[in-house]
Short mmCIF file of C-alpha atoms in Angstrom, two decimals:
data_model
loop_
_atom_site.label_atom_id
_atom_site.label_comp_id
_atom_site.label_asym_id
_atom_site.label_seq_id
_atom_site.Cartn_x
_atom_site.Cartn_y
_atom_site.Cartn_z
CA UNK A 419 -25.58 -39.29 -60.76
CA UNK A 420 -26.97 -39.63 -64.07
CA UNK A 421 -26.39 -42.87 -66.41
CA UNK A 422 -26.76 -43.27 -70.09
CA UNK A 423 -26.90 -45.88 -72.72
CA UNK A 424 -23.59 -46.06 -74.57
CA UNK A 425 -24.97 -46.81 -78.34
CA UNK A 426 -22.97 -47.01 -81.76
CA UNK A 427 -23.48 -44.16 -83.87
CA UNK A 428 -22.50 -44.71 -87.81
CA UNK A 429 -20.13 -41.99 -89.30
CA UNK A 430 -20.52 -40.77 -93.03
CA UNK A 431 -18.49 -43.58 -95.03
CA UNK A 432 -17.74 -45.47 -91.84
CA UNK A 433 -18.24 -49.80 -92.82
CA UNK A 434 -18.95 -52.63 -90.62
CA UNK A 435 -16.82 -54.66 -89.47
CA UNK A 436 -17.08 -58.52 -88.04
CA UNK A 437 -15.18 -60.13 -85.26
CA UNK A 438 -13.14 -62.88 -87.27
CA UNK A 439 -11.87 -64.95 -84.36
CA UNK A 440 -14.16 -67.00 -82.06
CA UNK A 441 -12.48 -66.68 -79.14
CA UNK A 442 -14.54 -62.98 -79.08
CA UNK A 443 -17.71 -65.31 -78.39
CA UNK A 444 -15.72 -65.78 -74.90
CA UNK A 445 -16.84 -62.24 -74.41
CA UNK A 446 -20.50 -62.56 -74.59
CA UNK A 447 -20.72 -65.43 -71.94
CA UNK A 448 -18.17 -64.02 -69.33
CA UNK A 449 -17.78 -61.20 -66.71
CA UNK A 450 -14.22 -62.40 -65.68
CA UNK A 451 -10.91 -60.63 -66.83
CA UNK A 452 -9.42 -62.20 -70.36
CA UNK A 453 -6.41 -62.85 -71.82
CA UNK A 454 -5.58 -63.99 -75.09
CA UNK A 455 -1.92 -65.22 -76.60
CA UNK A 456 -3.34 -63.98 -79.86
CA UNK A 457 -4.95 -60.86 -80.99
CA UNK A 458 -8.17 -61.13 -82.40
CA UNK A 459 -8.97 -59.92 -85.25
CA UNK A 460 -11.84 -57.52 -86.84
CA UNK A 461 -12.37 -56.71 -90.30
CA UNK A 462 -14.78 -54.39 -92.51
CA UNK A 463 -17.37 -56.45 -94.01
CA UNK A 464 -16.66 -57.25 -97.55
CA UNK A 465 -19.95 -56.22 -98.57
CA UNK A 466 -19.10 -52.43 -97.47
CA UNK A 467 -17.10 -50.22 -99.88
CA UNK A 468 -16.91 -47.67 -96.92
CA UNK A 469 -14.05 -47.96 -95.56
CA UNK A 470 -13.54 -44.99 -92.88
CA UNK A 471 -12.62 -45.36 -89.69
CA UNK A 472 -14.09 -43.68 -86.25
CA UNK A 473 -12.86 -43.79 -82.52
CA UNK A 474 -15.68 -46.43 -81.87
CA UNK A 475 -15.92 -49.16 -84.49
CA UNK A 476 -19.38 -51.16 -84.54
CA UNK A 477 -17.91 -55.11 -84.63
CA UNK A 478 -21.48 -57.26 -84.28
CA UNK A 479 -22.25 -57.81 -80.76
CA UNK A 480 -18.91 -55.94 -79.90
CA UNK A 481 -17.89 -52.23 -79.57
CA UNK A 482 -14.15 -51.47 -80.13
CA UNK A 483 -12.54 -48.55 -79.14
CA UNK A 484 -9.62 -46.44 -80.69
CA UNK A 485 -6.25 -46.09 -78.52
CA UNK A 486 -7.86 -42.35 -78.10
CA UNK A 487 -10.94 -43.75 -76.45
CA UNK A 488 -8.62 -45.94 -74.08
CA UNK A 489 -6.02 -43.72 -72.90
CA UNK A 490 -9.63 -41.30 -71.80
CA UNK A 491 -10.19 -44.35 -69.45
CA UNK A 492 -6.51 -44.99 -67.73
CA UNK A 493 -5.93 -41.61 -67.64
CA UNK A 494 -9.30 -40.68 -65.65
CA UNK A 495 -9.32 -43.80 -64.25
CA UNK A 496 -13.06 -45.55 -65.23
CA UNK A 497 -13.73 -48.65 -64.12
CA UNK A 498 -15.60 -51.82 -65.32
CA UNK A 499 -14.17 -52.97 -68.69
CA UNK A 500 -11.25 -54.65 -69.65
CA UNK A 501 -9.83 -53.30 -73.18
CA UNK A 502 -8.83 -56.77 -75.21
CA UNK A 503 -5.89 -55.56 -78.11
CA UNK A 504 -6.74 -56.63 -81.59
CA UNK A 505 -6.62 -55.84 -85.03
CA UNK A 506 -8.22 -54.45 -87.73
CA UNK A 507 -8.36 -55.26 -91.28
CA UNK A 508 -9.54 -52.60 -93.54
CA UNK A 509 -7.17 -52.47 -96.64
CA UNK A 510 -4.34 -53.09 -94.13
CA UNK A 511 -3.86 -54.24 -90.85
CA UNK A 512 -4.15 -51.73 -87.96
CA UNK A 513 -3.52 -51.73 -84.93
CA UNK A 514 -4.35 -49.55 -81.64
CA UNK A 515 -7.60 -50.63 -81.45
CA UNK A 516 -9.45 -52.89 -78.54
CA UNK A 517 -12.47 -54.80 -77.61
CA UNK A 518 -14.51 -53.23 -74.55
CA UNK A 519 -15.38 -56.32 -72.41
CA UNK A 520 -17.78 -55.87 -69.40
CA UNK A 521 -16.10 -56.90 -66.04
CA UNK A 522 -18.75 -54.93 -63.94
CA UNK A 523 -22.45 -56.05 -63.91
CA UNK A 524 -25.20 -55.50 -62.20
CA UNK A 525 -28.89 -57.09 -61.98
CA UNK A 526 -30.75 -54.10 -63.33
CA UNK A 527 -32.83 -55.09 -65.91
CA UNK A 528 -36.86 -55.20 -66.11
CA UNK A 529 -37.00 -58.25 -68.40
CA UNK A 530 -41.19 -57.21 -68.60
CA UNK A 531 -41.07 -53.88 -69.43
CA UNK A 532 -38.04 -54.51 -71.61
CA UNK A 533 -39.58 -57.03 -73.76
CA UNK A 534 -36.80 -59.52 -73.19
CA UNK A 535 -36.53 -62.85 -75.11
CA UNK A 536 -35.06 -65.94 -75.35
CA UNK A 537 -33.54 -65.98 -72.12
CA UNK A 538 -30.85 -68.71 -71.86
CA UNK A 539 -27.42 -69.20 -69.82
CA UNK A 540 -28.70 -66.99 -67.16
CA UNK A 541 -28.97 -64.57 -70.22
CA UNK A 542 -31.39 -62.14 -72.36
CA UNK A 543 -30.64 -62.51 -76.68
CA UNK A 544 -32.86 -59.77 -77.06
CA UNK A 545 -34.61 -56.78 -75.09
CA UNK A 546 -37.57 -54.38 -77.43
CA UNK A 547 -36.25 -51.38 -75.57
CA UNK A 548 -33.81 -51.36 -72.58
CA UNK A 549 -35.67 -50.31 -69.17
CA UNK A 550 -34.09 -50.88 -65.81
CA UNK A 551 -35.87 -51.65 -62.88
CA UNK A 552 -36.13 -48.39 -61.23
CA UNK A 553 -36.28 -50.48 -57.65
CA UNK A 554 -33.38 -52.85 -58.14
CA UNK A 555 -31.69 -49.31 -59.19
CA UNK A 556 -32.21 -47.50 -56.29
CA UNK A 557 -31.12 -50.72 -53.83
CA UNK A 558 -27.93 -51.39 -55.58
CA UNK A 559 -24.56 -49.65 -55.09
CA UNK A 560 -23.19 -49.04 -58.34
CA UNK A 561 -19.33 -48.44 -57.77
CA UNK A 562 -18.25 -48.97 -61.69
CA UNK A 563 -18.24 -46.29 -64.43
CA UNK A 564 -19.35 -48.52 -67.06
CA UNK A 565 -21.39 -51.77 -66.57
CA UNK A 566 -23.83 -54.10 -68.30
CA UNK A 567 -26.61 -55.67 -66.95
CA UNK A 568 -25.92 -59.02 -65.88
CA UNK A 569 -28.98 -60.62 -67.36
CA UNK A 570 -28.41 -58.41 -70.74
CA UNK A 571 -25.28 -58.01 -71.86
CA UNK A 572 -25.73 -56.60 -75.12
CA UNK A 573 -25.33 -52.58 -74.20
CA UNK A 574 -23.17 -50.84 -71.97
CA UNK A 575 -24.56 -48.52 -69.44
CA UNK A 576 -22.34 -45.49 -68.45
CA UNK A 577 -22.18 -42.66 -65.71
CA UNK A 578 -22.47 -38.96 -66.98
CA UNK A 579 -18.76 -38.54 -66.15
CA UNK A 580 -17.73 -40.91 -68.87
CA UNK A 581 -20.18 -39.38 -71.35
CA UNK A 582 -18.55 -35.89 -70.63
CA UNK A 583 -15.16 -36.98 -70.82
CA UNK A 584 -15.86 -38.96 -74.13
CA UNK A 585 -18.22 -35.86 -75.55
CA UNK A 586 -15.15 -33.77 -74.64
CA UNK A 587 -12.76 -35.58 -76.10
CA UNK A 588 -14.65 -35.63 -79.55
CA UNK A 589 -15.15 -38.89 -80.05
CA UNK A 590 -16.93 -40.29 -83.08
CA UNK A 591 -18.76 -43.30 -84.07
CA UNK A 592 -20.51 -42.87 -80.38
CA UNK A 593 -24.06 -41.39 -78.90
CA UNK A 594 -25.63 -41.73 -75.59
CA UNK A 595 -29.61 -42.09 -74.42
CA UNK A 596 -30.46 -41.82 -71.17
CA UNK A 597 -31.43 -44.66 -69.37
CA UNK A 598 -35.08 -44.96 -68.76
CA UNK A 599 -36.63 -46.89 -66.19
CA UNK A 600 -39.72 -48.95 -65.90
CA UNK A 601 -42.94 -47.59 -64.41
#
């Protein structure tokens, strides 16, 4: 099976938006299942007088997904994030979107090759270029349809069903690269 790179992809007019509640940080540091009493809440960036919406919004560190984009994953049934409700400002609240949050991880990454740095908390803040380890690949049994790797949690990594069924669906604000291992 095939995996790709799941990568934000800017649509004509679409803003950025920020993550205005710090209990999203939660997300970053965490692998376990979250629940919060409160929905967080995005918004566009000020700065941007786009204002368009796609099925993928690009929030910072964060990719959040239109209801469209989550029904795709109950109703095929993928497996390895956890879809956090919250809203969106952008002249309005709105909701329907969520936050993808990994649950599945696994120890993939060639910190080397990748050019990772600043490795803290058991965790990468920044990779050059993604490359897994083609060995630690090859030994692992990946049983998720979407995962991070657990030492770089900053991309999600997804299984060519999931691209297909997201391709098929139409969904914007969204591209794919496949992954590439080291040498």
């Amino acid at each position: 099976m095939q995996f790709f790179v799941v990568l934000p992809k800017f649509e004509d007019e679409e803003g950025l938006y920020q993550e205005s509640d710090e209990k999203t940080n939660l997300m970053n540091i965490t692998d376990r299942p979250l629940l919060f009493y409160k929905k967080p809440l995005s918004e566009v960036q000020d700065v941007y007088t786009q204002r368009r919406f796609s099925d993928v919004l690009k929030a910072g560190s964060f990719i959040s997904v239109s209801d469209k984009v989550q029904r795709i994953f109950f109703e095929l049934g993928f497996q390895g994030v956890q879809f956090i409700p919250l809203l969106v400002n952008n002249n309005g609240i709105h909701d329907g979107y969520a936050f993808m949050h990994k649950i599945a991880t696994y120890d993939l990454l060639d910190p080397i090759a990748s050019g990772a740095k600043r490795f803290y908390d058991g965790n990468f803040a920044r990779v050059l270029h993604l490359y897994l380890d083609k060995s630690k690949f090859e030994s692992v049994n990946i049983i998720h349809d979407v995962f991070m790797c657990s030492t770089y949690s900053s991309k999600f990594i997804c299984n060519e069903r999931v691209k297909k069924a997201l391709e098929d669906a139409n969904i914007t604000g969204i591209e794919f690269e496949p992954v590439e291992f080291s040498s």
